[in-house]
Every structure is written in C-alpha cells, then in structure tokens.
Short mmCIF file of C-alpha atoms in Angstrom, two decimals:
data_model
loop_
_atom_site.label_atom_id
_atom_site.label_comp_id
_atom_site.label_asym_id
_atom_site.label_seq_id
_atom_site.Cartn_x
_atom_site.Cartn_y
_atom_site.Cartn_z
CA UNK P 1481 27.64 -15.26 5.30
CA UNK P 1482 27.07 -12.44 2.91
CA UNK P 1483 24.38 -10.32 3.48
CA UNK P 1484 22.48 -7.74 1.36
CA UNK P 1485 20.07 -5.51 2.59
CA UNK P 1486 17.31 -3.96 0.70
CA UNK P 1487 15.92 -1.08 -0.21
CA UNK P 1488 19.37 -0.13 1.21
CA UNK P 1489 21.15 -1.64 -1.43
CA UNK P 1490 23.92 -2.46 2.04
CA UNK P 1491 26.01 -5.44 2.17
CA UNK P 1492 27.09 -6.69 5.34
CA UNK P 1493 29.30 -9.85 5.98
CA UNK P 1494 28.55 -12.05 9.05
CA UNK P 1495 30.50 -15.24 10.22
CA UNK P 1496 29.64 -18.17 11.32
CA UNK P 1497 26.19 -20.38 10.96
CA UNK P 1498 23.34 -18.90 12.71
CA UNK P 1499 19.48 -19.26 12.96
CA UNK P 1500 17.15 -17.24 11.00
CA UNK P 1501 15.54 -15.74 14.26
CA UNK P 1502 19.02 -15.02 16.06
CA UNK P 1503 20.20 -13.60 12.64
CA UNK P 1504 17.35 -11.26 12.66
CA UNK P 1505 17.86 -10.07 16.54
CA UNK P 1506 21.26 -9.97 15.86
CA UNK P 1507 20.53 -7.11 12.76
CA UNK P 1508 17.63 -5.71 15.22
CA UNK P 1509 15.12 -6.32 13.18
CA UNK P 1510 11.67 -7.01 14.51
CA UNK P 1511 10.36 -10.66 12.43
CA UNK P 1512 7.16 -9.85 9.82
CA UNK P 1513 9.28 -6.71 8.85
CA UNK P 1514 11.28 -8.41 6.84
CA UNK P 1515 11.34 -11.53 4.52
CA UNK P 1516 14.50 -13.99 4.47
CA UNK P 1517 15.45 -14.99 0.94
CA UNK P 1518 18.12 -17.64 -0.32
CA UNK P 1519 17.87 -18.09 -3.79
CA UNK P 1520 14.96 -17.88 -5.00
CA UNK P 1521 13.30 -18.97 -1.72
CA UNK P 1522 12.06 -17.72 1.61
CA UNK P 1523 13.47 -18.97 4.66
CA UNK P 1524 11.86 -19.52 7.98
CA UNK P 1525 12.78 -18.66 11.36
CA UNK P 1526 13.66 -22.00 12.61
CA UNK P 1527 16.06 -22.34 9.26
CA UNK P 1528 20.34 -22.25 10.20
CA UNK P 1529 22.35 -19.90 7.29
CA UNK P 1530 25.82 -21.41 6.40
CA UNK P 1531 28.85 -19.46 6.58
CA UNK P 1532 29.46 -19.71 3.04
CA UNK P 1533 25.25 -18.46 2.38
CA UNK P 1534 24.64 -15.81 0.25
CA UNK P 1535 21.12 -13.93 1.66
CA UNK P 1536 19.24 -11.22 0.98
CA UNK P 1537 16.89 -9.43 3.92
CA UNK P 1538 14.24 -7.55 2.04
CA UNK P 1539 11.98 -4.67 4.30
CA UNK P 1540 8.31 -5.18 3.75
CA UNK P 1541 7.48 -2.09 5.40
CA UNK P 1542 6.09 0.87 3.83
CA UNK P 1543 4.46 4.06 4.29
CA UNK P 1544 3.68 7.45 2.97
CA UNK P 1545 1.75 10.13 4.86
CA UNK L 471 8.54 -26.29 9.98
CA UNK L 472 5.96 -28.43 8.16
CA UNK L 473 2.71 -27.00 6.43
CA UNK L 474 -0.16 -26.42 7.84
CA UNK L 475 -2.23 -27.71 5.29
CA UNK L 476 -0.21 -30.46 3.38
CA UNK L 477 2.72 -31.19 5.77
CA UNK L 478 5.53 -29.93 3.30
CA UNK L 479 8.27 -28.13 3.94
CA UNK L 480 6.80 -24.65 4.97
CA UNK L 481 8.69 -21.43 3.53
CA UNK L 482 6.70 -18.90 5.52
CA UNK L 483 5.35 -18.27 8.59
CA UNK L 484 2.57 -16.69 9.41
CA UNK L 485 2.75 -15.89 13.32
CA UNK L 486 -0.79 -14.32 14.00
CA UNK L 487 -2.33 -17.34 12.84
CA UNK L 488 0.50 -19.34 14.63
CA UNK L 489 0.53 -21.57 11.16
CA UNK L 490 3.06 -22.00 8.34
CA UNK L 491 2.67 -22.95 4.94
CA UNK L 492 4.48 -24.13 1.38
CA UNK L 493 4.45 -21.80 -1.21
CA UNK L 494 1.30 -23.10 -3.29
CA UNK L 495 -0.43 -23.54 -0.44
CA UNK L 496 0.38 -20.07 1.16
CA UNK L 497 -0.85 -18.71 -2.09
CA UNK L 498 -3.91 -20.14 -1.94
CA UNK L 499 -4.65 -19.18 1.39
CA UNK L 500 -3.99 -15.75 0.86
CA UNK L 501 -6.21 -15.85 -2.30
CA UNK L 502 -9.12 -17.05 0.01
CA UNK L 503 -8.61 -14.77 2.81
CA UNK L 504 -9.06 -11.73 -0.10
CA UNK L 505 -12.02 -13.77 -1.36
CA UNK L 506 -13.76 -13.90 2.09
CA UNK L 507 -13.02 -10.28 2.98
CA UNK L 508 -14.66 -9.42 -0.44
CA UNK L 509 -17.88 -11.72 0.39
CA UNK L 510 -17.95 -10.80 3.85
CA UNK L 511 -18.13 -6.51 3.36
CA UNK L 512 -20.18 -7.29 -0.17
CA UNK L 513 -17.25 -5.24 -1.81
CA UNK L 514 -18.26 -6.21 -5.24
CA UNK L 515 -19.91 -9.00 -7.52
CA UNK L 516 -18.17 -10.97 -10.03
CA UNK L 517 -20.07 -9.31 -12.63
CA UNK L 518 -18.60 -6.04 -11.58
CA UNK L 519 -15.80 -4.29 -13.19
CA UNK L 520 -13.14 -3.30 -10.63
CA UNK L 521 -10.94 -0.22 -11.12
CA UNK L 522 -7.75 -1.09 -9.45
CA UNK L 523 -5.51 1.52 -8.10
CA UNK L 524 -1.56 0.38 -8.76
CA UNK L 525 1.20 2.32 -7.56
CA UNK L 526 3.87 -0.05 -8.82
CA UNK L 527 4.29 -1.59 -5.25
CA UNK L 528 3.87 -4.71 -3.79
CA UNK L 529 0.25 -4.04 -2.19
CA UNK L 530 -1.53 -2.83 -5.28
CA UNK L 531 -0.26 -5.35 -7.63
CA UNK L 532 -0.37 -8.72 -4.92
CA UNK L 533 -3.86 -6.77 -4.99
CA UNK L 534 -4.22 -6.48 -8.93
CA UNK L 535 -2.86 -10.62 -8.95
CA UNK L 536 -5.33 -12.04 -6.46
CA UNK L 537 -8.10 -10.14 -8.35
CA UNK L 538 -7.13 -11.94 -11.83
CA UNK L 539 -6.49 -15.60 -10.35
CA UNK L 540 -9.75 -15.00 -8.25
CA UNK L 541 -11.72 -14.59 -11.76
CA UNK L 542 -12.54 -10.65 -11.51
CA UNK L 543 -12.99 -8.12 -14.05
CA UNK L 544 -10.44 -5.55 -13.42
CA UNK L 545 -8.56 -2.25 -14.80
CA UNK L 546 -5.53 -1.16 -13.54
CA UNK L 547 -5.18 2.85 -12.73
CA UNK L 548 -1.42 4.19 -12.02
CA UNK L 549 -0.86 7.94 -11.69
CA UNK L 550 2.82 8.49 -12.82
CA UNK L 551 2.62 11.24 -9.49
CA UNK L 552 6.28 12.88 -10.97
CA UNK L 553 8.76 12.15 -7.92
CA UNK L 554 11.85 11.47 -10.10
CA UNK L 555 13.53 8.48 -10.66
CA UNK L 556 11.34 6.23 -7.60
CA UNK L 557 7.91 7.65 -9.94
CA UNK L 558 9.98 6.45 -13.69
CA UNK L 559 10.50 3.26 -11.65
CA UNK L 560 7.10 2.72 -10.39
CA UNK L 561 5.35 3.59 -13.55
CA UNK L 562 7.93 1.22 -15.83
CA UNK L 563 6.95 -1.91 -13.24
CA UNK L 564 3.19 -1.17 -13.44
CA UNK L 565 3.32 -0.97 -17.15
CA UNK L 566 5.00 -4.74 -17.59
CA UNK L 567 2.90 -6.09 -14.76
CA UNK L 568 -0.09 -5.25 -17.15
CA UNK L 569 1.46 -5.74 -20.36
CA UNK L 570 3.12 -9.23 -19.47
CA UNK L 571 -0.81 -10.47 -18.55
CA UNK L 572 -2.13 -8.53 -21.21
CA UNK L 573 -3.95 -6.05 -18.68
CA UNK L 574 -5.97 -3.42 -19.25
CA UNK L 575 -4.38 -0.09 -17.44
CA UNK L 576 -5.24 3.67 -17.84
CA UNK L 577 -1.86 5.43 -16.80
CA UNK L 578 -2.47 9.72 -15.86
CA UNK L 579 1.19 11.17 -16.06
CA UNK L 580 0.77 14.16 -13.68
CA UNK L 581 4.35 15.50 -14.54
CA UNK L 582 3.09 15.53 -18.23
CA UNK L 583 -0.11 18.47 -16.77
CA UNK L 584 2.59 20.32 -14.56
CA UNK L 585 1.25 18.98 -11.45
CA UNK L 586 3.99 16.46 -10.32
CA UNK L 587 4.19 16.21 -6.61
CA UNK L 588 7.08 17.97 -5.93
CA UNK L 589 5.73 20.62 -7.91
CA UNK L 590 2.80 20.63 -5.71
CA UNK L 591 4.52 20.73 -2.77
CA UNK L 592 7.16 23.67 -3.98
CA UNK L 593 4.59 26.01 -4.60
CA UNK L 594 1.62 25.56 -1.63
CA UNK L 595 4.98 24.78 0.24
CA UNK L 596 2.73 21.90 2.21
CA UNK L 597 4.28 18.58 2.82
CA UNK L 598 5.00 16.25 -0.18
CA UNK L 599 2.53 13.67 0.83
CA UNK L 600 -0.15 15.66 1.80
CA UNK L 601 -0.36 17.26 -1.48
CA UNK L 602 0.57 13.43 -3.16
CA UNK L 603 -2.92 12.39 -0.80
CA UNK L 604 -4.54 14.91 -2.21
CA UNK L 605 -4.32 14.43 -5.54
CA UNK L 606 -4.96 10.31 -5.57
CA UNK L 607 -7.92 10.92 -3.55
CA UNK L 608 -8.82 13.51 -6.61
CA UNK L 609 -8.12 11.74 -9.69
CA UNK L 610 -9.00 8.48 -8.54
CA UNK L 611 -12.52 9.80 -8.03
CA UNK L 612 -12.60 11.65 -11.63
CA UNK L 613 -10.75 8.52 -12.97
CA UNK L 614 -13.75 6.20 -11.70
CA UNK L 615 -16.53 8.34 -12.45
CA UNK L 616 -15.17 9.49 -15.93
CA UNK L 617 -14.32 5.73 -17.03
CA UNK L 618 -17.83 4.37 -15.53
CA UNK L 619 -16.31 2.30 -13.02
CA UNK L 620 -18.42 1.97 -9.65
CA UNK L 621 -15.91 0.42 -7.80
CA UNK L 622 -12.14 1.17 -6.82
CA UNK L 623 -10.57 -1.22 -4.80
CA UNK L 624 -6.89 0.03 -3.18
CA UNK L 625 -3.97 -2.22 -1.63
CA UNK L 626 -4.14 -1.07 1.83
CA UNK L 627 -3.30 -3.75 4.15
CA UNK L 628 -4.01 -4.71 7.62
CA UNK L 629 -0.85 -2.63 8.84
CA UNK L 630 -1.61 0.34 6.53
CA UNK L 631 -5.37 0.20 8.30
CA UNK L 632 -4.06 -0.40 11.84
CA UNK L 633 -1.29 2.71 11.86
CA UNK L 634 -3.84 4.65 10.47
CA UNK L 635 -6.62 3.43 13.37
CA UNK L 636 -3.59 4.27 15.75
CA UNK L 637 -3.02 7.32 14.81
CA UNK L 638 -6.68 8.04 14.92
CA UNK L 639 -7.37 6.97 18.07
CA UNK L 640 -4.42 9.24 19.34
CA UNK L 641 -5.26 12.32 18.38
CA UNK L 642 -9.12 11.47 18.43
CA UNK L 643 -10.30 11.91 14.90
CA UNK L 644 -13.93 10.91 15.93
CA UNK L 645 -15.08 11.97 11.53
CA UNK L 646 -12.16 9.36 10.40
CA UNK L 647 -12.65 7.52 12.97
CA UNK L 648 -16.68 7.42 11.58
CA UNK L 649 -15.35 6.32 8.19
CA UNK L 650 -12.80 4.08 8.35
CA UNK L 651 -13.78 0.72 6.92
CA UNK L 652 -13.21 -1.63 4.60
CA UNK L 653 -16.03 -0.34 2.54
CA UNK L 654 -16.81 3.66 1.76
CA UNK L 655 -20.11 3.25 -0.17
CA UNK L 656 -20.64 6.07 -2.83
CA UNK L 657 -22.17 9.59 -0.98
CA UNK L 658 -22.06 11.13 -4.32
CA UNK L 659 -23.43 10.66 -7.66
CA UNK L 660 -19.37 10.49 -8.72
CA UNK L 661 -17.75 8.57 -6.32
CA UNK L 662 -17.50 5.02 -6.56
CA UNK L 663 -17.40 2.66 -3.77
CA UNK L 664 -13.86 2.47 -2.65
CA UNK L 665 -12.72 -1.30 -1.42
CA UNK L 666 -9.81 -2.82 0.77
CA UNK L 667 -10.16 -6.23 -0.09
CA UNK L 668 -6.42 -6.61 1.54
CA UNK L 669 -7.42 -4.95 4.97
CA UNK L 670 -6.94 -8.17 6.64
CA UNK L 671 -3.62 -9.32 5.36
CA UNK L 672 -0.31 -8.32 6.63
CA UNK L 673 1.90 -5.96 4.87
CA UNK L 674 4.20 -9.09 5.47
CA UNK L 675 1.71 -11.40 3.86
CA UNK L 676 1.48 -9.11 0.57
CA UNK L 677 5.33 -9.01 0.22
CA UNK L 678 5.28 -12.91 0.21
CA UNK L 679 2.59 -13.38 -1.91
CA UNK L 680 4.40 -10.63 -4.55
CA UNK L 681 7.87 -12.93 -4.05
CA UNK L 682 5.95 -16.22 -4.35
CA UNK L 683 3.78 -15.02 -7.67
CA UNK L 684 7.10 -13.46 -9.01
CA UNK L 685 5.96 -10.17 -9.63
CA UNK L 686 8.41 -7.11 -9.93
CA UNK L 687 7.47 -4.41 -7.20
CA UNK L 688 9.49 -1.48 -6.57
CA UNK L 689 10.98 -2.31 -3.68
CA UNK L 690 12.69 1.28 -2.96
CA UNK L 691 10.43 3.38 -0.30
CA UNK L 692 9.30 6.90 -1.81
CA UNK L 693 11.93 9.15 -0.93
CA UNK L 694 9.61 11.60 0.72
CA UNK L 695 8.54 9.14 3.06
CA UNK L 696 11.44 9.14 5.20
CA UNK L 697 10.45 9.90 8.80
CA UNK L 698 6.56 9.85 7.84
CA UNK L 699 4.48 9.49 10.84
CA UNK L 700 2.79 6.51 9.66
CA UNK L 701 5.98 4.68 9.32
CA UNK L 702 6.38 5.46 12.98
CA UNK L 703 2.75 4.19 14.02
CA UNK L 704 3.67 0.69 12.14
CA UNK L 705 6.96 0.54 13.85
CA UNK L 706 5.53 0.46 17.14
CA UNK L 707 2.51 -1.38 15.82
CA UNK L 708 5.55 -4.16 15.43
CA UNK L 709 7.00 -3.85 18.21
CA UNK L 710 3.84 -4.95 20.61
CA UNK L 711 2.85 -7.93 17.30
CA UNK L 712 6.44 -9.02 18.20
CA UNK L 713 5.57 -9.76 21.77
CA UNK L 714 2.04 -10.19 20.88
CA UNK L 715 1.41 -12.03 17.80
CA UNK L 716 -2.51 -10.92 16.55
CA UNK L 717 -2.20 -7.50 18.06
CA UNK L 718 -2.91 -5.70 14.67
CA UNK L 719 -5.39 -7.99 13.30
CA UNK L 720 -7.30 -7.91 17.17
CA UNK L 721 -6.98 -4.37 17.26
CA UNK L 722 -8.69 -3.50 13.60
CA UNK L 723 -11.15 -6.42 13.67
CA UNK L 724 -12.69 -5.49 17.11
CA UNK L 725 -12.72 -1.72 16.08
CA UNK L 726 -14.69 -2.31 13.19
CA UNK L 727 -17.58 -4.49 15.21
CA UNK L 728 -16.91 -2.50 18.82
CA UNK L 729 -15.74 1.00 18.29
CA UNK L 730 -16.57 1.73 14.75
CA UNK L 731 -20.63 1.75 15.14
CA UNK L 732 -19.90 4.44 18.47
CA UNK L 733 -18.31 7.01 15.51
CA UNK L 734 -20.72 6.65 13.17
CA UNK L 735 -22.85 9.68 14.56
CA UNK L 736 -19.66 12.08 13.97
CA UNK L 737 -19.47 10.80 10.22
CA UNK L 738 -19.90 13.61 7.36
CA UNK L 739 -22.85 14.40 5.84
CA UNK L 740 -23.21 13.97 1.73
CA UNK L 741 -20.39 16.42 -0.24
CA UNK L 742 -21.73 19.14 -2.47
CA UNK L 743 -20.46 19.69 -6.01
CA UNK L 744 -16.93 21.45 -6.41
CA UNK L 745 -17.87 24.75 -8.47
CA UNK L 746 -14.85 23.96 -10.68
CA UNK L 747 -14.60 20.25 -11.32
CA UNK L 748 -17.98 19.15 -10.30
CA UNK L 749 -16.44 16.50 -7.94
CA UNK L 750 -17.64 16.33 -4.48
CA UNK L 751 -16.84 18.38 -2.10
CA UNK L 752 -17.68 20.23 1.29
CA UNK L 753 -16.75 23.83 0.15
CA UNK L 754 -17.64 25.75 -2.86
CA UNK L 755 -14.38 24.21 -4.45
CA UNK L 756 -13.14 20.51 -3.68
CA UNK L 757 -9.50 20.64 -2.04
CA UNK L 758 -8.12 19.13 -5.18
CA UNK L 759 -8.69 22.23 -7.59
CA UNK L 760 -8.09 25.10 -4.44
CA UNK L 761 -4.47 23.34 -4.21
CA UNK L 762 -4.60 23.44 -8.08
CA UNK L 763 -5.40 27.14 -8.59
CA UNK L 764 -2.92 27.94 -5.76
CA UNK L 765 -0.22 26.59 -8.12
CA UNK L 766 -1.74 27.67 -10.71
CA UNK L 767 -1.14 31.91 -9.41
CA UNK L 768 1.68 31.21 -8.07
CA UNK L 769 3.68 29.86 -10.80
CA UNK L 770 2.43 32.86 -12.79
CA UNK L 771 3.70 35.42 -10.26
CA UNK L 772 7.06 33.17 -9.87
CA UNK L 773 10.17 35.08 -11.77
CA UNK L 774 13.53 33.01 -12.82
CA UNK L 775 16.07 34.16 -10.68
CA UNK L 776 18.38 36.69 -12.54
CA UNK L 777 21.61 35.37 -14.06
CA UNK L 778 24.76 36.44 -11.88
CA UNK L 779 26.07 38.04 -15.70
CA UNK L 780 23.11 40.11 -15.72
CA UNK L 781 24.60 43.31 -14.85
CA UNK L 782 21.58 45.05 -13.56
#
C-alpha cells in the first residue's frame, strides 16, 4: 500500500493488507490524531487496506503557543 | 462498524462517546453538540450577529460552517498575521471559504501596517507566538468593538481547552485558571463577549466535520509552532485518551463545574483604558501598543548593515 503523510507531504510504501488500527500502531501514531482517508472517504479502525490501496494519513493536531 | 443512529455503514468513530456514525449523520451530530454548547453557556441569541474569528484552519471554519447551517448571523474576521508563505496560504483559503458562500469577511493584513509577526518577534526579540497572541487578542478586541459586534466566537476545541487547563494546572495559574471558560463576558465597555462554541468537540471531530463538509483548510502547521509547548500538553493529553477514552472531555467538563468556581476569587478585576488605543488594559498602556511602540523605536534606531564594497 502507498502511503502519504500529511502536513509532511512523506510517502511511505507498506506491504501487505493490514487493519486500520494495526496500520496506525505500526506508524506509531496514537488513533484521534489522525484521520484515515481512501478516496474521498474516511476509514475506520476496524477497516483492512489492500496491498494495492492508495491512503492518505492526515494529522489533526495543531497548536501554536 | 454500523451507525449509531441509522445502522449504516459508519465512516468515523468517535471513541469518547464509544459510538460511530455515517457521514450525514456524524454531521448532524456535531451540528447539535455546537448547538447545545451555545444554549447551554447562553453564548449568543439567534438574533445576534456573531463576529467569527478564521484563521484559515480547520477549527475556525468547521466553526464558521456549523454557524451558517445552524441559521446564525455571522462575519468572518482573518488577520493575514504576515508569516510567509503558511500566512498567503491561510488568507487565500479563508477568502474562498467566504466568497464560495457568499460570506461576509473583514480581512486586517498586518504585513500591509509593518507589523507582521515575524517582524514583531525580530525586533522585541520575544517568541513568535507570544507576540502572534498578542496581537489577535488586540485586534480582535478593536475589530469587535470598532465593527459593533458584541460577540466573537473562536474555534478552540476541546483539546485546545484541555492542553491549555493542563498546562494551567501545572504551573498553577490560579488568574487563568479564574477565567477559563467557555464564556468571557465583556469587563469593558469594548470588549465583546468572547465564545467557544467548539470547546466540547475534539480537535479530531473538527477535522472530520471540515473533510465531511468539503471545506479547504490549510492543513500545513504554522512553521513557528514546531516544538510549542502546547503541542506537547496535547500529545500527552493523547496518550492517557488512548488508554482512556473521555479523559479530555472528563477532565475540562468537571473543571468547569468542580474546580473552576474555587478560582474565581483570584480572577482580575475590570481593565482600565490603554492611554494610547483606548482598549482595555491593566497598565497605563495595553500590551498590544507597548509591544507596538517597542518596534516602533527600534526600527528607527535599526541601521542597514554596510555593503562589504563600502570602503569605509
């Protein structure tokens, strides 16, 4: 699966099929930080990416002072 | 995972309220939760015109959305606050969000007075976003008063309002402590009330509710946040909501009916006048025009460096 990260504008290429929630842990990201997207919709934890998926992981976090 | 409410497919979770829901009906829940919070702190009426702050991000316009769909009267307010390309980026999105809906927004380009941020912080030589808190505190306050508006509502969220109640609490800041709320009624004959109608959503939940109502955020952080201490606060604040789902929502609910009322002895009395501005303030000048004036000097008593030709 192909993987792009934002704000980080990173790509990363995984393979194999994996859950959302293992994908995550995987990446070390902490869930609610980040939303899922395939297309043009979200994806849940429970959800299994393809091998052949295209995904993007988008932070939700932000902060100033 | 089926939805809570209609037994579709669900496209988002929401773990604190260990429920997940399809996209219309996640948007309508979130739209309600913003209505309650608004009925529940008696932020405003419908008859009410609402100044809106918008940065450009996905807070203050999920914020600006929910406002228009829940049948407010609302202007938008974006300071263009001069930090390079992330600031061009920010003010372009804000601009479309309102033109596309036919908005009404009043845009103050700071770089346009000489007062951009980094120019701000190059000359006091204080951090970027103290001098960036500075002046939104400032101009959203002249802003309001000098438009008419009595209210300004903000996009903080229930993680913006929980790192900041952390990092309260940790250092003991019994005066914020006093004031944080929802709610700031007016101590001033020109401040408005300032509103959080999104304290009790997730920064998680605003995000979502930006992807599902297809509006263009900036999604890039502000470069001068990197390593902010707030950023820090809502990583661990993540960390225990991972383990313990409802931690932040627990933790800012029961502050403001438990601990809240025990500050409100240590709050601030009414501000004075600034001499120069005639916004409030607890000195003779407000902190906005001292930082001002301080540029001010010392960009007259700043000299070009000489040219390596120059001979001299």
């Amino acid at each position: 699966m192909l993987i792009t990260l934002l704000p980080q504008r990173k790509q990363i290429e995984i393979g194999g099929r994996r859950r959302v929630a293992d994908l995550l842990r995987h990446l070390g990201l902490l869930p609610g930080t980040v939303m899922v997207i395939r297309g043009d919709a979200l994806v849940t934890d429970d959800e299994v990416i393809e091998n052949d998926d295209t995904i993007e992981i988008r932070n939700v976090i932000s902060g100033g002072s | 995972m089926k939805c809570k409410r209609c037994r579709a497919k669900a496209e988002v979770q929401v773990r604190h309220h260990n429920a997940a829901f399809c996209r219309p009906c996640f948007i309508l829940v979130f739209q309600r939760q913003v209505q309650r919070s608004i009925e529940k702190h008696r932020m405003f009426t419908a008859q009410e015109e609402i100044l809106v702050a918008v940065s450009g991000g996905k807070d203050s316009l999920a914020l600006w959305d929910a406002l228009i769909e829940l049948g407010y009267r609302t202007t938008g307010l974006h300071l263009a606050l001069g930090i390079g390309e992330y600031s061009h980026v920010s003010t372009t999105k804000t601009v479309d969000f309102a033109h596309r809906r036919h908005l009404r927004l009043i845009t103050v380009d700071l770089e346009a007075q000489g007062l951009a941020v980094p120019t701000l912080a190059r000359f006091t030589k204080r951090p970027a976003c103290a001098t960036c808190g500075t002046t939104k505190r400032h101009e959203f306050d002249r802003m309001a008063f000098e438009n008419g508006f009595k209210v300004l509502a903000t996009g903080h969220n229930l993680d913006d309002e929980a790192a900041r109640l952390l990092g309260n609490v940790l250092h003991w800041q019994v005066h914020y402590l006093a004031k944080q709320s929802p709610v700031l009624e007016s101590t001033h004959e020109r401040l408005a009330r300032k509103v959080k109608p999104l304290y009790r959503v997730t920064e998680y939940e605003t995000a979502v509710y930006a992807f599902f109502r297809g509006i263009d955020y900036v999604v890039d952080e502000c470069p001068n946040s990197v390593g902010a201490t707030q950023l820090m606060y809502k990583d661990t604040l993540n960390r225990l909501e991972a383990v313990m789902p409802g931690t932040k929502l627990t933790f800012v609910r029961d502050f403001l009916t438990s601990g809240q009322p025990a500050f409100s002895a240590a709050a601030d009395g009414a501000p004075q006048s600034c001499d120069a501005c005639g916004m409030p303030s607890f000195g003779t000048l407000c902190s906005y025009c001292r930082l001002r004036r301080e540029v001010e000097t010392k960009q007259l008593m700043w000299q070009p460096p000489r040219a390596a030709s120059d001979g001299r």
